[in-house]
Short mmCIF file of C-alpha atoms in Angstrom, two decimals:
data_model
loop_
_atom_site.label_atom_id
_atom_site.label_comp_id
_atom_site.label_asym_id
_atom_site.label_seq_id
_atom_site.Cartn_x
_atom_site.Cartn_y
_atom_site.Cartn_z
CA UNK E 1264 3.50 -26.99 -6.26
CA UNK E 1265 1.22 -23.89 -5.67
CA UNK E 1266 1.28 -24.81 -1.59
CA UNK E 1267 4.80 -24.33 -1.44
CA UNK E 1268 5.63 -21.56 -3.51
CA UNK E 1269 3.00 -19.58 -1.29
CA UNK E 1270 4.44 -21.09 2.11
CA UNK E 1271 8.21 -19.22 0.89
CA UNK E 1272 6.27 -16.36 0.28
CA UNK E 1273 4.29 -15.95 3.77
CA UNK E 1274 7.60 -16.71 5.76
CA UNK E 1275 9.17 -13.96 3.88
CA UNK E 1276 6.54 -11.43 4.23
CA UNK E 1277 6.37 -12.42 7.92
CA UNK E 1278 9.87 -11.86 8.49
CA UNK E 1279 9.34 -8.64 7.15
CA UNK E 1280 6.13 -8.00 9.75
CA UNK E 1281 8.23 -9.38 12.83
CA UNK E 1282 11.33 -6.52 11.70
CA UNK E 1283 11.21 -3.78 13.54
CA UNK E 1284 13.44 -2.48 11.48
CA UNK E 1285 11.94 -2.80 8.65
CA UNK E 1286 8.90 -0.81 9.51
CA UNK E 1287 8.62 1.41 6.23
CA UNK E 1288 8.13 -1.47 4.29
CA UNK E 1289 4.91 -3.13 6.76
CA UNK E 1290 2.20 -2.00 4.90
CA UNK E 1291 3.24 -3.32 1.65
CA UNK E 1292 3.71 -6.64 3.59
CA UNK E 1293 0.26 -7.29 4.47
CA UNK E 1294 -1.16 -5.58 1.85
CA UNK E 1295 0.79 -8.53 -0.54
CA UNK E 1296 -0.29 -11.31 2.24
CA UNK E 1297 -4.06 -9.67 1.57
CA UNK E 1298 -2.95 -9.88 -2.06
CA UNK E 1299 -1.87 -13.44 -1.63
CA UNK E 1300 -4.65 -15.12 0.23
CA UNK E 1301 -7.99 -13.78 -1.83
CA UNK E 1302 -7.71 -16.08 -4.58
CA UNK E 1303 -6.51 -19.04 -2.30
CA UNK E 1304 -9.80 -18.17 0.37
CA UNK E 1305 -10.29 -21.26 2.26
CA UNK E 1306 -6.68 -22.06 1.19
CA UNK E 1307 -5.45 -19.46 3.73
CA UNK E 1308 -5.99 -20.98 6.76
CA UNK E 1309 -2.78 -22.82 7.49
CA UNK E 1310 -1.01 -19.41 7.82
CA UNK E 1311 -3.87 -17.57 9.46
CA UNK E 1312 -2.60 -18.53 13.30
CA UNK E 1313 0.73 -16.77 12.25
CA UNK E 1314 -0.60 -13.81 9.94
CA UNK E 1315 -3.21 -12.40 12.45
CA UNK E 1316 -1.04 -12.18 14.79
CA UNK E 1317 1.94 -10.56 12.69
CA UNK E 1318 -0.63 -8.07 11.17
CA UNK E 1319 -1.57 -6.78 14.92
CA UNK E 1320 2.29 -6.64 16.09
CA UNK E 1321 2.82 -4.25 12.82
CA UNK E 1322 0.17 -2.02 13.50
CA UNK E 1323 1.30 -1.64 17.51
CA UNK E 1324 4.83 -0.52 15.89
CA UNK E 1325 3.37 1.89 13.68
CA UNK E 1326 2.23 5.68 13.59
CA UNK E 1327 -1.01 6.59 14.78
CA UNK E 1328 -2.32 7.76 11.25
CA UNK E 1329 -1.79 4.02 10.02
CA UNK E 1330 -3.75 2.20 12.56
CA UNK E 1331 -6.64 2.80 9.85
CA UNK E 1332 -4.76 0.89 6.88
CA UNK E 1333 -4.52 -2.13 9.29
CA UNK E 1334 -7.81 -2.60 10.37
CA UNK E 1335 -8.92 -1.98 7.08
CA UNK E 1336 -6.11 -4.94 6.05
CA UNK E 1337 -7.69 -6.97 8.54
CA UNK E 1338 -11.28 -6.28 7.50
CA UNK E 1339 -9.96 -7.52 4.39
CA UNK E 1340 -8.43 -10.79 6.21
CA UNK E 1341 -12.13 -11.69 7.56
CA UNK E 1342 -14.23 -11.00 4.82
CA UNK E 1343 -11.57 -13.97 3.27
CA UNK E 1344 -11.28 -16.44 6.08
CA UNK E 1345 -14.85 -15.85 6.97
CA UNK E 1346 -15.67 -18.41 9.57
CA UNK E 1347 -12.06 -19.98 9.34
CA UNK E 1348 -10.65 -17.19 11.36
CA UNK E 1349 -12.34 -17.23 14.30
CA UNK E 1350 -10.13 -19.19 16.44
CA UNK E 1351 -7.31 -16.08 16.22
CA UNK E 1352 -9.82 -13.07 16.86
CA UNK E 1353 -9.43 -12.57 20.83
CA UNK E 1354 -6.48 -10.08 19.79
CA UNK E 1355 -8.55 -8.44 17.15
CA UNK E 1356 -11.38 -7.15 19.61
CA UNK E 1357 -8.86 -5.65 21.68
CA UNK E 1358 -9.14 -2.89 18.90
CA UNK E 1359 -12.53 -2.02 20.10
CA UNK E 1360 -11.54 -1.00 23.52
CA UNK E 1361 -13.83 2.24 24.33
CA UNK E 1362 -10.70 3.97 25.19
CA UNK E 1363 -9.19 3.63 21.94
CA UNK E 1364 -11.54 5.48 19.16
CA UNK E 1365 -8.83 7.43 17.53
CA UNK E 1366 -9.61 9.62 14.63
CA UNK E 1367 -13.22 10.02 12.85
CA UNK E 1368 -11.48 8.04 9.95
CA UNK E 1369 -10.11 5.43 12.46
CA UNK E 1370 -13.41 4.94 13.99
CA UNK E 1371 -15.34 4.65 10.48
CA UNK E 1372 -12.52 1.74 9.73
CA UNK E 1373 -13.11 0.23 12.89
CA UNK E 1374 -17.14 -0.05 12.33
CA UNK E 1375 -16.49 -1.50 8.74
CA UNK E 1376 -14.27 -4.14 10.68
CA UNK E 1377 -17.30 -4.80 13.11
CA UNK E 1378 -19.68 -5.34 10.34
CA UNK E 1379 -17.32 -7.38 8.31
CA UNK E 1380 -16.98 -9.61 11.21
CA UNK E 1381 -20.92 -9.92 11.42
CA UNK E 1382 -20.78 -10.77 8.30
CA UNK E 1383 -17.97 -13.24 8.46
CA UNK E 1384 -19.38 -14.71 12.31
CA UNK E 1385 -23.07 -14.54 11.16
CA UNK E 1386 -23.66 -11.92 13.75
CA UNK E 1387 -22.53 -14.63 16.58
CA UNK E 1388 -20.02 -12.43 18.51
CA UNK E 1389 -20.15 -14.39 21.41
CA UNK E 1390 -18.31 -12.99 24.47
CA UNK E 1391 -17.04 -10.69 22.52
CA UNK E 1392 -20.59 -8.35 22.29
CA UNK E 1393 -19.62 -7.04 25.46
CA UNK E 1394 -16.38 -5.37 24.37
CA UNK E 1395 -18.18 -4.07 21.02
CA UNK E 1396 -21.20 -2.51 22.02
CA UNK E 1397 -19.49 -0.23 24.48
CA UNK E 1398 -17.39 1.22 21.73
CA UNK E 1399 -20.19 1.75 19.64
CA UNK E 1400 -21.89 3.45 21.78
CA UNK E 1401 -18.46 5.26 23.29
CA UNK E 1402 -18.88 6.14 19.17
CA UNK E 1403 -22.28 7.95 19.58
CA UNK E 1404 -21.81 9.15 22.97
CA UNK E 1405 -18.41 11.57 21.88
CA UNK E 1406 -19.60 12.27 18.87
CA UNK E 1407 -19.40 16.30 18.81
CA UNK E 1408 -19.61 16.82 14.89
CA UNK E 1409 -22.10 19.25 13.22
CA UNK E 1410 -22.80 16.19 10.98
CA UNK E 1411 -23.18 13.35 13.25
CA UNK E 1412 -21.18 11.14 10.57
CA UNK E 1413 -19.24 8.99 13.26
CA UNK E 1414 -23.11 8.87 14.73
CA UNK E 1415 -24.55 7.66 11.12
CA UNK E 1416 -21.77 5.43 10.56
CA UNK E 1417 -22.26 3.53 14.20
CA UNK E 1418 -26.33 2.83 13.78
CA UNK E 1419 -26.46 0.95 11.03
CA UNK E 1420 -23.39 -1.49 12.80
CA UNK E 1421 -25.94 -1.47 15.91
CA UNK E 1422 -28.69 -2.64 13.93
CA UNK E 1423 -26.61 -5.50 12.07
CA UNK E 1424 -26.00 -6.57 15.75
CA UNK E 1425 -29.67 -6.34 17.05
CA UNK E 1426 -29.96 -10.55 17.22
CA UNK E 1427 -27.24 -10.02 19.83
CA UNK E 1428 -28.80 -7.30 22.19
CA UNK E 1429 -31.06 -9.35 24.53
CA UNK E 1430 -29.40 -8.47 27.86
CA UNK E 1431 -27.96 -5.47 26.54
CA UNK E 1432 -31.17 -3.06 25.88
CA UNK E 1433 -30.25 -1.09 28.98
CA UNK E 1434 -26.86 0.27 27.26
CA UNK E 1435 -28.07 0.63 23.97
CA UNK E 1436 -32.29 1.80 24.08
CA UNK E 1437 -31.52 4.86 26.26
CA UNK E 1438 -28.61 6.37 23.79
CA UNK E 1439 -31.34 5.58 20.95
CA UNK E 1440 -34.75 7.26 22.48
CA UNK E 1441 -32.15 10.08 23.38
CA UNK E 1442 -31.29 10.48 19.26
CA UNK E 1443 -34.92 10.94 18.89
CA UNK E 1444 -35.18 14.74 20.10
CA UNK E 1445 -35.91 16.81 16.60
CA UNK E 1446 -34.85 19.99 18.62
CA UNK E 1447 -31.08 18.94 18.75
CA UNK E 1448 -30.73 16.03 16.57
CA UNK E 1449 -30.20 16.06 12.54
CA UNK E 1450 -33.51 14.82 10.46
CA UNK E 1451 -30.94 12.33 8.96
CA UNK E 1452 -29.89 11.10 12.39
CA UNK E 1453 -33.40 10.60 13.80
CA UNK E 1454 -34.44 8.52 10.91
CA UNK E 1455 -31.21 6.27 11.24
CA UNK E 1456 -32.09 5.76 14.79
CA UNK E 1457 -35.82 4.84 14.19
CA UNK E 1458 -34.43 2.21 11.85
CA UNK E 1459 -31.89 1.14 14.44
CA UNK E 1460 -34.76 0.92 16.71
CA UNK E 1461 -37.48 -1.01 14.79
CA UNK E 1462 -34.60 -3.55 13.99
CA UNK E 1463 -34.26 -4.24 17.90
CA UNK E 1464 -37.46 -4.48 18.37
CA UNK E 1465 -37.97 -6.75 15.77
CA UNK E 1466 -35.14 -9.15 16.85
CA UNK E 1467 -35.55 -9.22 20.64
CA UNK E 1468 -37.64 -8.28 23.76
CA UNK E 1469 -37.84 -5.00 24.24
CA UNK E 1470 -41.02 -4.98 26.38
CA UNK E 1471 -39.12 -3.50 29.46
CA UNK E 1472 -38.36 -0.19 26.98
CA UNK E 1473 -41.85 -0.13 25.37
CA UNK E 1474 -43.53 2.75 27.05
CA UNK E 1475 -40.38 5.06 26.97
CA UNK E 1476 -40.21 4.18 22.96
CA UNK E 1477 -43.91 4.44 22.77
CA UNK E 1478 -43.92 8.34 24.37
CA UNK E 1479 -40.97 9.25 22.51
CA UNK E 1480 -42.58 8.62 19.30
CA UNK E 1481 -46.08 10.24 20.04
CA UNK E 1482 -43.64 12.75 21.51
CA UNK E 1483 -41.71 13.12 17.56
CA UNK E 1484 -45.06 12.20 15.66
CA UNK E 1485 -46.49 15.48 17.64
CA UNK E 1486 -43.70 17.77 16.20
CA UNK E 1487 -42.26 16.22 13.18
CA UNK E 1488 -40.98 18.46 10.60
CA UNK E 1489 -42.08 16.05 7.89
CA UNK E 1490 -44.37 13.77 6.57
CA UNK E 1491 -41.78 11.71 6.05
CA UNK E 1492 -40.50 10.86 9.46
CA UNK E 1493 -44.11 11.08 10.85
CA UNK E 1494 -44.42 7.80 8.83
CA UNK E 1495 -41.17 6.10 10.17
CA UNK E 1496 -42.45 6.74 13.58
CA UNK E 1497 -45.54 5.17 13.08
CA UNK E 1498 -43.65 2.08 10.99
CA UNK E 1499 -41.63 1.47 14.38
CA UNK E 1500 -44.84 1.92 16.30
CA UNK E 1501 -46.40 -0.85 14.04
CA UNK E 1502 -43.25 -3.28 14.52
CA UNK E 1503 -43.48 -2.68 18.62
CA UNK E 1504 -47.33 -3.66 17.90
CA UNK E 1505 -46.23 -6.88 16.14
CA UNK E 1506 -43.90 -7.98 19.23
CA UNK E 1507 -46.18 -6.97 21.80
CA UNK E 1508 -49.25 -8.23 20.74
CA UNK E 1509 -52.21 -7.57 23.46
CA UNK E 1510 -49.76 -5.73 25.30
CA UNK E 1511 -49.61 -2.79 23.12
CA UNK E 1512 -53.64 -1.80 23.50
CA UNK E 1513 -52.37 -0.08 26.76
CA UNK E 1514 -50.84 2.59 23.78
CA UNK E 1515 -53.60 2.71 21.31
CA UNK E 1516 -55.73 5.63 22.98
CA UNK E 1517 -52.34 7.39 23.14
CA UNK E 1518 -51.15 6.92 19.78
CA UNK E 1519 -54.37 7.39 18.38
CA UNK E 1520 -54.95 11.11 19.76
CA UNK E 1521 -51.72 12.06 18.86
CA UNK E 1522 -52.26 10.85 15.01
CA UNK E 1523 -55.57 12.31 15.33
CA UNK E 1524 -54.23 15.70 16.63
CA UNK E 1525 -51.47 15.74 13.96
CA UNK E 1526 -54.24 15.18 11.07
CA UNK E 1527 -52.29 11.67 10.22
CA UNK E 1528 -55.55 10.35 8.75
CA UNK E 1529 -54.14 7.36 6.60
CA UNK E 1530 -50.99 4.83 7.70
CA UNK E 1531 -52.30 1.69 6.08
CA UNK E 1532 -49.89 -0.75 8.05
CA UNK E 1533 -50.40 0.86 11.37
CA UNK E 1534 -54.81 0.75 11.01
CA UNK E 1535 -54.33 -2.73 9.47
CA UNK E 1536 -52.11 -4.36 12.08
CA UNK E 1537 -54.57 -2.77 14.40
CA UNK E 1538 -57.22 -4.70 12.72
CA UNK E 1539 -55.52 -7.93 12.94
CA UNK E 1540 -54.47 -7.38 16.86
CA UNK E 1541 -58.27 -7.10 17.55
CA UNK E 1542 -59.21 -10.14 15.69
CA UNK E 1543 -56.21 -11.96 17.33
CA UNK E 1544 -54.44 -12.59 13.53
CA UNK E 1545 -51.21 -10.46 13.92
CA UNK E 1546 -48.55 -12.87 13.86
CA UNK E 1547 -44.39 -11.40 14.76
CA UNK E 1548 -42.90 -11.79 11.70
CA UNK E 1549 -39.05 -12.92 11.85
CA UNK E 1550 -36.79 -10.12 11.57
CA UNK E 1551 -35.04 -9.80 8.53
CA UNK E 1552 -31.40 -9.91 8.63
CA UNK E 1553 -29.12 -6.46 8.24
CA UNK E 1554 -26.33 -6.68 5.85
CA UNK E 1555 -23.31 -4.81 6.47
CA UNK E 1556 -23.01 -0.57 4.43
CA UNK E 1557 -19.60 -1.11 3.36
CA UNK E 1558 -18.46 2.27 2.42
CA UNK E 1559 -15.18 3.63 1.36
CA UNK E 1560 -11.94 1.57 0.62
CA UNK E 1561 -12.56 -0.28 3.95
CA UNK E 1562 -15.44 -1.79 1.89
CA UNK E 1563 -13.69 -3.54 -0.75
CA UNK E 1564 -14.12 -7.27 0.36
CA UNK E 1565 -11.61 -9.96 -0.70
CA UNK E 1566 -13.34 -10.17 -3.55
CA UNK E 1567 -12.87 -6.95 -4.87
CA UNK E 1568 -9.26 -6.62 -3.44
CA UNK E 1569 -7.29 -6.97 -6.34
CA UNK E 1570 -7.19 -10.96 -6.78
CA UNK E 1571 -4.06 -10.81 -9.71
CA UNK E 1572 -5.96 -12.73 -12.26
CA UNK E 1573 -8.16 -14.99 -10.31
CA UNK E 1574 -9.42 -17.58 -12.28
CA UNK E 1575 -12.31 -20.35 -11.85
CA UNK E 1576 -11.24 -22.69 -10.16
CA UNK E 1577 -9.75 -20.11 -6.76
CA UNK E 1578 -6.01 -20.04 -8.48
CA UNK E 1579 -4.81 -16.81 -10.38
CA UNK E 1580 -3.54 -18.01 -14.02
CA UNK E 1581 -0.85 -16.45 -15.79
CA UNK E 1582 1.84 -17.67 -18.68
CA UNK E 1583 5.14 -16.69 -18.87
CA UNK E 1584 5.94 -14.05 -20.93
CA UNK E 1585 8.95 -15.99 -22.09
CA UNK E 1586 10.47 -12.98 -24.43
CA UNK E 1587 10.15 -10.71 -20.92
CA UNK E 1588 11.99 -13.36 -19.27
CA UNK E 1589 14.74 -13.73 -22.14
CA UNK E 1590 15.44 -9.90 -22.22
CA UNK E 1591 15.63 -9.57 -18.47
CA UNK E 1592 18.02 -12.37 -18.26
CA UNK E 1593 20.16 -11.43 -20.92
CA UNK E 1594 23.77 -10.41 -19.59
CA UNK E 1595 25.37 -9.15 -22.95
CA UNK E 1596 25.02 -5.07 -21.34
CA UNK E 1597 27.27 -6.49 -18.71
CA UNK E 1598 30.60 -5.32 -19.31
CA UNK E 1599 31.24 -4.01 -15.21
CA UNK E 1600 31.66 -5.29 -12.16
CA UNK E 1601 28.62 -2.73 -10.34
CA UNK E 1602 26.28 -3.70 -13.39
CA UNK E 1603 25.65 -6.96 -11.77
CA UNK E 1604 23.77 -6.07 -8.74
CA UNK E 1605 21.08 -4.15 -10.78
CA UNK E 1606 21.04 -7.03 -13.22
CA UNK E 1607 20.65 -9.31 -10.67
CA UNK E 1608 17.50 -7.49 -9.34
CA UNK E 1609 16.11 -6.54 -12.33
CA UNK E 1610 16.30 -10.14 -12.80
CA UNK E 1611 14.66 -11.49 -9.70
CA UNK E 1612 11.42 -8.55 -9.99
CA UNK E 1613 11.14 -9.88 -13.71
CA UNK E 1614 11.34 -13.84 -12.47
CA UNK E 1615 8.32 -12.83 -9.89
CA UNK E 1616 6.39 -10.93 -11.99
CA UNK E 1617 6.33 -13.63 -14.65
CA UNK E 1618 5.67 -16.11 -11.68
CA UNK E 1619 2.92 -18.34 -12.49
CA UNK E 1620 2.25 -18.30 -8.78
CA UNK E 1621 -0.06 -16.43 -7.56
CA UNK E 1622 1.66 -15.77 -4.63
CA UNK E 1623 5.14 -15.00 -5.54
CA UNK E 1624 3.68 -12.55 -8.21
CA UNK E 1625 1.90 -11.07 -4.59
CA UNK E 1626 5.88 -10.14 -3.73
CA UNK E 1627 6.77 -8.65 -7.17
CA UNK E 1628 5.99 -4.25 -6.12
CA UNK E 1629 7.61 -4.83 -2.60
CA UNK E 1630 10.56 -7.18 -3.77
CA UNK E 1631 11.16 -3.85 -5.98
CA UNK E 1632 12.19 -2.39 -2.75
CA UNK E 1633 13.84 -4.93 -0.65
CA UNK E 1634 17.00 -6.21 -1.21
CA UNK E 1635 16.36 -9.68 1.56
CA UNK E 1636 12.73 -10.16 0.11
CA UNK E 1637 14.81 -10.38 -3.66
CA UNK E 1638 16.96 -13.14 -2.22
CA UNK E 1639 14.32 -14.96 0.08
CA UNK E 1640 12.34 -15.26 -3.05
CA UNK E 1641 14.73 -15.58 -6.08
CA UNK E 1642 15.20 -19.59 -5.99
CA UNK E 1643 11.83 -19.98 -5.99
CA UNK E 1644 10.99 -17.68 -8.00
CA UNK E 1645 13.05 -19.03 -10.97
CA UNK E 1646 12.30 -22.75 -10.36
CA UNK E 1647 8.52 -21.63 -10.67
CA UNK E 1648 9.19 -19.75 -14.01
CA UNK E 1649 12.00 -22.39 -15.15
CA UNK E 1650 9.24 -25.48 -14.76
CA UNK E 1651 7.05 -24.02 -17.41
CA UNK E 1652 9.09 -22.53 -19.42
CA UNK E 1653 9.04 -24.64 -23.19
CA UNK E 1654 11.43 -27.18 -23.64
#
């Protein structure tokens, strides 16, 4: 059935991944194992232990500018497996080593990969927090651009991790307060931050950083630019209320003489929490969770990976195109010895397209181009057409 047809495939796309000499033809291996697995989903995990680890050998063997496509392959891998590949990720956060950031467009793909795997581990890195935080910050700390895109592209991973941070708010809090200087930080980048920041709060104790957050944003609400971000300032300063609780009076003089001096004469949340701290009524709310800004093509999930007809019920569909078939194994142009060989692979690329496996059909573009994926495939290839073909 369906289980082995896709078992012939894998081993031949993995003998392609293990090749070393057959490195031209890598990325159109795992992109047809990606291919493969997203209508299967759950269905993948007999071959993840093998495919992980074959996707990871491929991209140590090949040029710099591809390490992108790969961790955008394996982003790809996660968001399918989801929880089921967890066992074979130790290799996978070796990617994040601090030392290894690569180009903008490397790092970008590498963040998408973090937040995919948030996604996929419900934000429980484990362990493995300690190897990803440094190279988001490592992310923020080189970044150089006018822009501050790597920057803008980092924060919003840091806040999908802030359930994580308790322990960590001495490596992350002082790169954040430090984005909140208007005089050499982009509007855009500031307000990213105070997000970042209000989600940490929110999520864990951050009482040891409260007065240095508290000063810094008197410090921005005192020469903000705009309306705008005087009101995010105060909207963190509300959230640092909420966690705080009686603690936080020790700031209202403070924060109130700066508002005042500013001419903020109306924040609703910020004089209505107050109320409610006074009266002993301001209850922490739970933090909401952060879903992952999947941008680009590292975004596409499995599910909008091309899925080759996925149907219902997890299984791409497909009939035969029996006339195809007839016309592609029709040998009456034949006449020659050297017209076999092109026959005989026009043949086995027709018998794979027509495939009603979902995996084989996976093979079809690359079996195009390789002569030993052609004849790993062909047997099965034409017993899957020949079975359900009409009698």
């Amino acid at each position: 059935g369906n289980e082995y047809y896709t078992e012939v495939s894998v081993d031949a796309l993995l003998r392609i991944l293990h090749d070393r000499s057959d490195t031209k033809y890598h990325k159109e291996a795992a992109q047809a194992l990606i291919f493969m697995f997203a209508p299967l989903q759950t269905g993948c995990r007999p071959f993840l232990k093998t495919v992980v680890p074959a996707i990871l050998r491929a991209m140590d063997a090949a040029a710099a500018g591809d390490r992108e496509f790969y961790i955008i392959t394996l982003g790809r891998l996660v968001s399918i497996a989801r929880q089921l590949i967890r066992p074979y990720l130790q290799p996978v956060f070796r990617l994040f080593a601090a030392d290894a950031l690569g180009s903008e467009r490397q790092q970008t793909a590498s963040i998408e990969l973090i937040e995919v795997l948030a996604e996929a581990l419900s934000g429980d890195f484990g362990p493995h927090i300690a190897t990803v935080l440094p190279f988001l910050i490592a992310v923020i700390d080189r970044d150089g651009s006018e822009q501050h895109q790597p920057t803008l592209r980092a924060l919003p991973a840091l806040q999908i991790l802030s359930p994580s941070l308790e322990g960590y708010l001495f490596l992350v809090m002082p790169r954040l307060i430090a984005l909140l200087d208007i005089a050499t930080t982009p509007i855009g980048v500031v307000e990213a931050a105070l997000k970042c920041i209000s989600s940490i709060v929110a999520a864990v104790n951050s009482g040891s950083f409260a007065s240095r957050i508290v000063l810094t944003l008197v410090r921005l609400l005192q020469c903000s630019p705009t309306q705008a971000l005087q009101t995010a300032a105060i909207d963190v300063l509300c959230t640092l209320m909420e966690q705080l609780q009686d603690e936080f009076t020790l700031f209202m003089p403070t924060i109130s003489a700066a508002m005042k001096k500013r001419g903020v004469a109306d924040h609703p949340r910020y004089e209505r929490y107050s109320r409610l701290l006074f009266s002993g009524r301001l209850v922490p709310k739970d933090p909401q969770r952060v879903l992952p800004q999947m941008q680009g093509d590292a975004g596409q999930t499995a599910a909008s990976a091309p899925a080759l007809g996925q149907s219902g019920d997890g299984l791409a569909k497909q009939d035969v195109d029996v006339m195809q078939l007839r016309r592609a194994w029709s040998t009456k142009q034949q006449m020659t010895k050297d017209g076999w060989a092109p026959w005989m692979r026009g043949f086995t690329c027709e018998l794979l397209m027509q495939s009603p496996s979902p995996a084989l059909r996976a093979c079809s573009n690359l079996a195009g181009d390789h002569p030993r994926l052609r004849s790993d495939l062909f047997n099965a290839a034409f017993v899957s057409c020949w079975t359900v073909l009409p009698g």
